[in-house]
Coordinates of C-alpha atoms in Angstrom, one line a residue:
M1 CA -42.5 15.1 32.2
M2 CA -42.0 14.9 35.9
N3 CA -45.1 14.2 38.0
K4 CA -45.2 14.6 41.7
N5 CA -47.5 11.7 42.2
T6 CA -46.1 9.2 39.8
G7 CA -42.4 10.0 39.6
W8 CA -40.2 11.6 37.0
F9 CA -40.5 9.1 34.3
S10 CA -44.2 8.5 34.1
G11 CA -44.3 9.1 30.4
K12 CA -40.7 9.1 29.3
P13 CA -38.4 6.2 28.3
A14 CA -35.7 5.4 30.7
L15 CA -34.4 2.4 32.5
G16 CA -36.4 -0.2 34.3
L17 CA -36.7 -2.6 37.1
F18 CA -33.3 -3.9 36.4
L19 CA -32.1 -0.4 35.6
L20 CA -30.9 0.3 39.0
S21 CA -27.6 1.5 40.1
L22 CA -25.6 3.5 42.6
I23 CA -24.7 7.0 41.5
I24 CA -21.9 6.9 39.0
S25 CA -19.4 8.7 41.1
C26 CA -20.3 7.5 44.6
N27 CA -18.2 4.4 44.1
V28 CA -15.0 6.4 44.3
F29 CA -15.9 9.7 46.0
A30 CA -18.7 10.8 48.2
N31 CA -21.5 12.8 46.4
P32 CA -20.8 16.5 46.7
W33 CA -24.5 16.9 47.7
A34 CA -24.4 14.2 50.3
D35 CA -24.8 16.7 53.1
Q36 CA -27.6 18.7 51.4
D37 CA -31.1 18.5 52.8
P38 CA -32.9 15.6 50.9
Q39 CA -35.9 17.9 50.2
E40 CA -33.6 20.5 48.7
V41 CA -31.9 17.9 46.5
E42 CA -35.4 16.6 45.4
A43 CA -36.5 20.2 44.6
I44 CA -33.4 20.8 42.5
L45 CA -34.0 17.5 40.6
D46 CA -37.6 18.5 40.0
K47 CA -36.5 21.7 38.5
K48 CA -33.9 20.0 36.3
F49 CA -36.5 17.7 34.9
S50 CA -38.9 20.6 34.2
E51 CA -36.1 22.3 32.3
G52 CA -35.0 19.1 30.5
K53 CA -31.4 20.2 29.8
Y54 CA -29.9 17.0 28.5
S55 CA -26.3 16.8 27.3
P56 CA -25.9 16.9 23.5
K57 CA -23.0 14.5 23.9
G58 CA -24.6 12.0 26.2
A59 CA -22.3 9.4 27.8
D60 CA -19.2 11.1 26.4
S61 CA -19.9 14.1 28.7
C62 CA -20.3 11.8 31.7
L63 CA -17.2 9.7 31.0
M64 CA -15.0 12.7 30.8
C65 CA -15.0 12.5 34.6
H66 CA -16.3 9.1 35.5
R67 CA -14.4 6.8 33.2
R68 CA -11.8 6.1 35.9
S69 CA -14.4 4.3 38.0
E70 CA -14.4 0.6 37.5
K71 CA -18.0 0.4 38.8
V72 CA -19.1 3.0 36.2
M73 CA -17.3 1.2 33.3
A74 CA -18.8 -2.2 34.4
L75 CA -22.1 -0.9 33.1
F76 CA -20.9 -1.7 29.6
D77 CA -20.6 -5.4 30.6
G78 CA -24.4 -5.7 31.0
V79 CA -27.5 -5.2 28.8
H80 CA -28.1 -1.7 30.0
G81 CA -24.8 -0.5 28.6
S82 CA -25.2 -2.1 25.2
M83 CA -26.3 -0.3 22.1
A84 CA -29.0 -2.9 21.4
S85 CA -32.5 -1.7 20.6
G86 CA -34.4 -0.6 23.7
S87 CA -31.3 -0.1 25.8
P88 CA -30.9 3.3 27.6
M89 CA -27.5 3.6 25.9
Q90 CA -29.4 3.9 22.6
D91 CA -31.7 6.5 24.0
L92 CA -30.5 9.2 26.5
Q93 CA -27.6 7.0 27.6
C94 CA -26.4 7.8 31.2
E95 CA -29.1 10.5 31.5
A96 CA -31.8 8.0 30.7
C97 CA -31.5 6.9 34.3
H98 CA -29.6 9.6 36.2
G99 CA -31.6 12.4 34.8
P100 CA -30.8 15.5 32.7
Q101 CA -27.2 16.7 33.2
G102 CA -28.0 20.4 33.5
N103 CA -25.1 22.1 35.1
H104 CA -23.8 19.0 36.8
N105 CA -20.6 18.9 34.7
R106 CA -19.7 22.4 35.8
G107 CA -17.8 21.3 38.9
G108 CA -20.0 18.2 39.6
K109 CA -21.9 19.9 42.4
E110 CA -25.4 19.9 40.9
P111 CA -27.3 16.7 42.0
M112 CA -28.1 13.8 39.7
I113 CA -30.5 11.0 40.5
T114 CA -28.8 8.4 42.7
F115 CA -30.2 4.9 43.5
G116 CA -30.3 2.7 46.6
A117 CA -30.9 3.0 50.3
N118 CA -28.4 5.9 50.7
S119 CA -30.0 8.1 48.0
P120 CA -31.9 11.3 49.1
V121 CA -34.3 10.5 46.3
P122 CA -37.5 8.8 47.6
A123 CA -37.9 5.1 46.6
E124 CA -41.1 6.0 44.6
K125 CA -39.2 8.3 42.3
Q126 CA -36.2 6.0 42.0
N127 CA -38.6 3.3 40.9
S128 CA -40.4 5.5 38.4
V129 CA -37.2 5.6 36.5
C130 CA -37.0 1.9 36.3
M131 CA -40.7 1.3 35.7
S132 CA -40.7 3.7 32.7
C133 CA -39.1 0.9 30.7
H134 CA -39.9 -2.2 32.8
N135 CA -43.6 -1.7 32.9
D136 CA -44.9 -5.0 31.6
D137 CA -47.3 -7.7 32.7
K138 CA -44.7 -9.1 35.2
R139 CA -44.8 -5.8 37.1
M140 CA -48.4 -4.7 36.6
A141 CA -49.2 -5.3 40.3
W142 CA -46.2 -3.4 41.6
Q143 CA -48.2 -0.5 42.9
G144 CA -49.4 -1.4 46.4
N145 CA -47.6 -4.7 46.7
H146 CA -45.6 -5.4 49.9
H147 CA -42.2 -4.3 48.5
D148 CA -43.8 -1.0 47.3
N149 CA -45.5 -0.4 50.6
A150 CA -42.2 -0.9 52.4
D151 CA -40.5 1.7 50.2
V152 CA -38.1 -0.8 48.8
S153 CA -36.4 0.6 45.7
C154 CA -35.4 -1.5 42.7
A155 CA -31.8 -0.8 43.5
D156 CA -32.1 -2.4 46.9
C157 CA -32.3 -5.8 45.1
H158 CA -30.9 -5.2 41.6
Q159 CA -27.5 -4.1 40.4
V160 CA -27.2 -2.5 37.0
H161 CA -23.5 -1.4 36.8
T162 CA -22.4 -5.0 36.4
G163 CA -22.6 -7.8 33.8
H164 CA -23.9 -10.1 36.6
D165 CA -27.0 -9.1 38.7
P166 CA -27.0 -11.5 41.7
I167 CA -30.8 -11.3 42.1
A168 CA -31.2 -12.5 38.4
D169 CA -29.0 -15.5 39.0
K170 CA -30.7 -18.6 40.6
S171 CA -27.5 -19.6 42.4
T172 CA -27.5 -16.3 44.4
E173 CA -31.2 -15.2 44.3
V174 CA -32.0 -16.7 47.7
A175 CA -29.0 -15.1 49.4
V176 CA -30.2 -11.6 48.1
C177 CA -33.8 -12.1 49.3
T178 CA -32.8 -13.4 52.7
T179 CA -30.7 -10.3 53.5
C180 CA -34.1 -8.7 54.3
H181 CA -36.3 -11.8 54.9
T182 CA -34.3 -13.1 57.9
E183 CA -37.2 -15.1 59.4
Q184 CA -37.5 -17.1 56.2
K185 CA -33.7 -17.5 56.2
A186 CA -33.9 -19.2 59.6
D187 CA -36.8 -21.4 58.4
I188 CA -35.0 -22.7 55.3
N189 CA -32.2 -23.9 57.4
K190 CA -34.4 -26.0 59.7
R191 CA -34.4 -29.8 59.5
S192 CA -37.5 -30.0 57.3
A193 CA -37.6 -27.5 54.5
H194 CA -37.9 -26.9 50.8
P195 CA -34.4 -27.2 49.2
L196 CA -33.8 -23.5 48.9
K197 CA -30.4 -23.6 50.6
W198 CA -29.2 -25.9 47.9
Q199 CA -30.5 -23.7 45.1
Q200 CA -32.8 -26.5 43.9
M201 CA -35.6 -24.0 44.4
V202 CA -35.6 -20.2 44.6
C203 CA -37.9 -17.7 46.1
S204 CA -39.3 -16.6 42.7
D205 CA -40.5 -20.2 42.0
C206 CA -43.4 -19.3 44.3
H207 CA -43.4 -15.5 44.7
N208 CA -43.4 -12.6 42.3
P209 CA -41.3 -10.0 44.0
H210 CA -42.8 -7.3 41.8
G211 CA -46.3 -8.0 43.1
S212 CA -49.3 -10.1 42.3
I213 CA -53.0 -10.0 43.1
A214 CA -52.6 -13.0 45.4
D215 CA -51.5 -13.0 49.1
A216 CA -47.8 -12.7 49.8
G217 CA -47.0 -12.0 46.2
L218 CA -47.7 -15.6 45.2
K219 CA -47.5 -16.4 41.5
Q220 CA -50.7 -18.4 41.6
M221 CA -54.1 -17.3 42.8
S222 CA -54.0 -19.1 46.1
V223 CA -51.6 -21.0 48.4
N224 CA -52.9 -24.3 47.3
E225 CA -52.6 -23.6 43.6
N226 CA -49.0 -22.6 44.2
C227 CA -48.3 -25.9 46.0
Y228 CA -50.1 -28.0 43.4
S229 CA -47.8 -26.6 40.7
C230 CA -45.3 -29.1 42.2
H231 CA -47.4 -31.4 44.4
A232 CA -49.9 -32.3 41.7
E233 CA -50.8 -35.6 43.5
K234 CA -52.4 -33.6 46.3
R235 CA -54.7 -31.7 44.0
G236 CA -57.7 -33.9 43.9
P237 CA -60.7 -33.7 43.7
K238 CA -61.0 -36.5 46.3
L239 CA -64.0 -38.6 47.1
W240 CA -63.4 -37.9 50.8
E241 CA -61.8 -34.6 51.4
H242 CA -60.0 -33.2 54.4
A243 CA -61.3 -29.7 55.0
P244 CA -58.0 -27.9 56.0
V245 CA -56.3 -29.5 53.0
T246 CA -58.8 -28.1 50.5
D247 CA -58.8 -24.7 52.4
N248 CA -55.1 -23.9 52.7
C249 CA -51.9 -26.1 52.8
A250 CA -50.4 -23.6 55.2
T251 CA -52.9 -24.5 57.8
C252 CA -50.7 -27.5 58.6
H253 CA -47.4 -26.8 56.8
N254 CA -44.9 -24.0 57.0
P255 CA -43.7 -23.8 53.4
H256 CA -40.3 -22.2 54.4
G257 CA -39.3 -24.9 56.8
S258 CA -40.0 -26.4 60.2
V259 CA -38.3 -28.4 63.0
N260 CA -41.1 -31.0 62.5
E261 CA -41.2 -33.7 59.8
G262 CA -43.0 -32.7 56.6
M263 CA -42.7 -29.0 57.5
L264 CA -45.6 -29.3 59.8
I265 CA -46.3 -26.3 62.0
S266 CA -46.7 -28.5 65.0
K267 CA -46.1 -32.2 65.8
P268 CA -49.0 -34.6 65.8
P269 CA -51.1 -35.3 67.7
M270 CA -51.0 -31.6 68.9
L271 CA -51.4 -30.5 65.3
C272 CA -54.5 -32.6 64.8
Q273 CA -56.0 -31.6 68.2
Q274 CA -56.1 -28.0 67.1
C275 CA -59.2 -29.0 65.2
H276 CA -60.1 -32.4 66.6
A277 CA -60.2 -31.5 70.3
S278 CA -62.3 -34.4 71.3
V279 CA -61.8 -37.5 69.2
G280 CA -63.0 -40.3 71.5
H281 CA -59.6 -41.9 72.0
T282 CA -59.8 -42.7 75.7
S283 CA -56.2 -44.1 75.7
N284 CA -54.7 -40.8 75.0
A285 CA -51.3 -40.8 76.7
V286 CA -49.8 -37.6 75.2
F287 CA -49.2 -36.0 78.6
G288 CA -47.9 -39.2 80.4
G289 CA -48.5 -42.9 80.6
N290 CA -47.5 -45.6 78.2
P291 CA -47.0 -44.9 74.5
N292 CA -49.9 -46.1 72.3
A293 CA -51.1 -45.9 68.7
F294 CA -52.3 -42.3 69.4
N295 CA -48.9 -40.8 70.1
A296 CA -46.3 -43.4 68.9
G297 CA -44.7 -43.5 65.5
Q298 CA -46.8 -41.4 63.1
S299 CA -49.3 -40.6 65.8
C300 CA -52.8 -40.0 64.3
M301 CA -51.4 -41.0 60.9
N302 CA -50.9 -44.5 62.2
C303 CA -54.5 -45.0 61.3
H304 CA -55.6 -41.9 59.4
N305 CA -52.8 -42.1 56.9
Q306 CA -54.6 -40.5 54.0
V307 CA -54.7 -37.0 55.5
H308 CA -54.7 -35.2 52.1
G309 CA -57.9 -37.0 51.1
S310 CA -59.1 -40.5 50.1
N311 CA -60.6 -41.9 46.9
H312 CA -61.4 -45.3 48.5
P313 CA -65.1 -46.1 48.9
S314 CA -64.5 -46.9 52.6
G315 CA -62.1 -44.0 53.2
K316 CA -64.5 -41.7 55.0
L317 CA -62.2 -41.6 58.0
L318 CA -59.2 -41.1 55.7
Q319 CA -57.8 -44.5 56.8
R320 CA -57.4 -46.0 53.3

């Protein structure tokens, strides 16, 4: 039954996080209720759910009008249009996602649930349709995560009326994510970056877009644990540890990319001097003078080359 706080499908099978789509008919014609007040549309949909007038013929009733739309028929190319167990086509068919038909087929003027940014239906209620099926351990932290708080609907990222959902394909996932995350798009194209632009990595290798209990939707409990899943050699424990390394890799690195070597947020020695303001190197020629071991080549790393920690008995200064 419909619930104002949790959406329409809080206890009813329907479609899920991938069960997103644009309204069946909007791909060919504008919705007849496009000019209606969104609150009025929502009130009508609330009433339709409370009445629960589903069509006895299911998809056959819908396709009487909508079968001429290629976008509508493309649903049957994907998993949501199959008759496999658990598919909405085996349950309430089109109405499993778009809601009870009611009097919609009598002229097509009574609203149905539509999905995406142009829908008058709030993102929370759109997502309740999807989450009624896709409510598993991968999405258990959806409530309150950054996408949920930003009123992002599932249909903003996913496509259902297709046999190929771009966000579910690693060759196109990054392109979908960076349509919104434009700052990260700029970073991954900088001279030093993880290989996201070559699809050797994807955003979901590090982030869970459906939410997690870690910061930034990270898949691991911390930034460092995320990094160690690939950079195991940096994990330690080390005999001599470097405090910012054990605290947070992002203290020194921008994981999405940087103009500096090694994705460093700043070029040494300026990076090192953010913590080591007075190091006793009297020949510092950073702001003029002749180059020396402090600012030439690898700068501080000319001597302190084990910046991620040392296991050498004499490595207290991270020199070996």
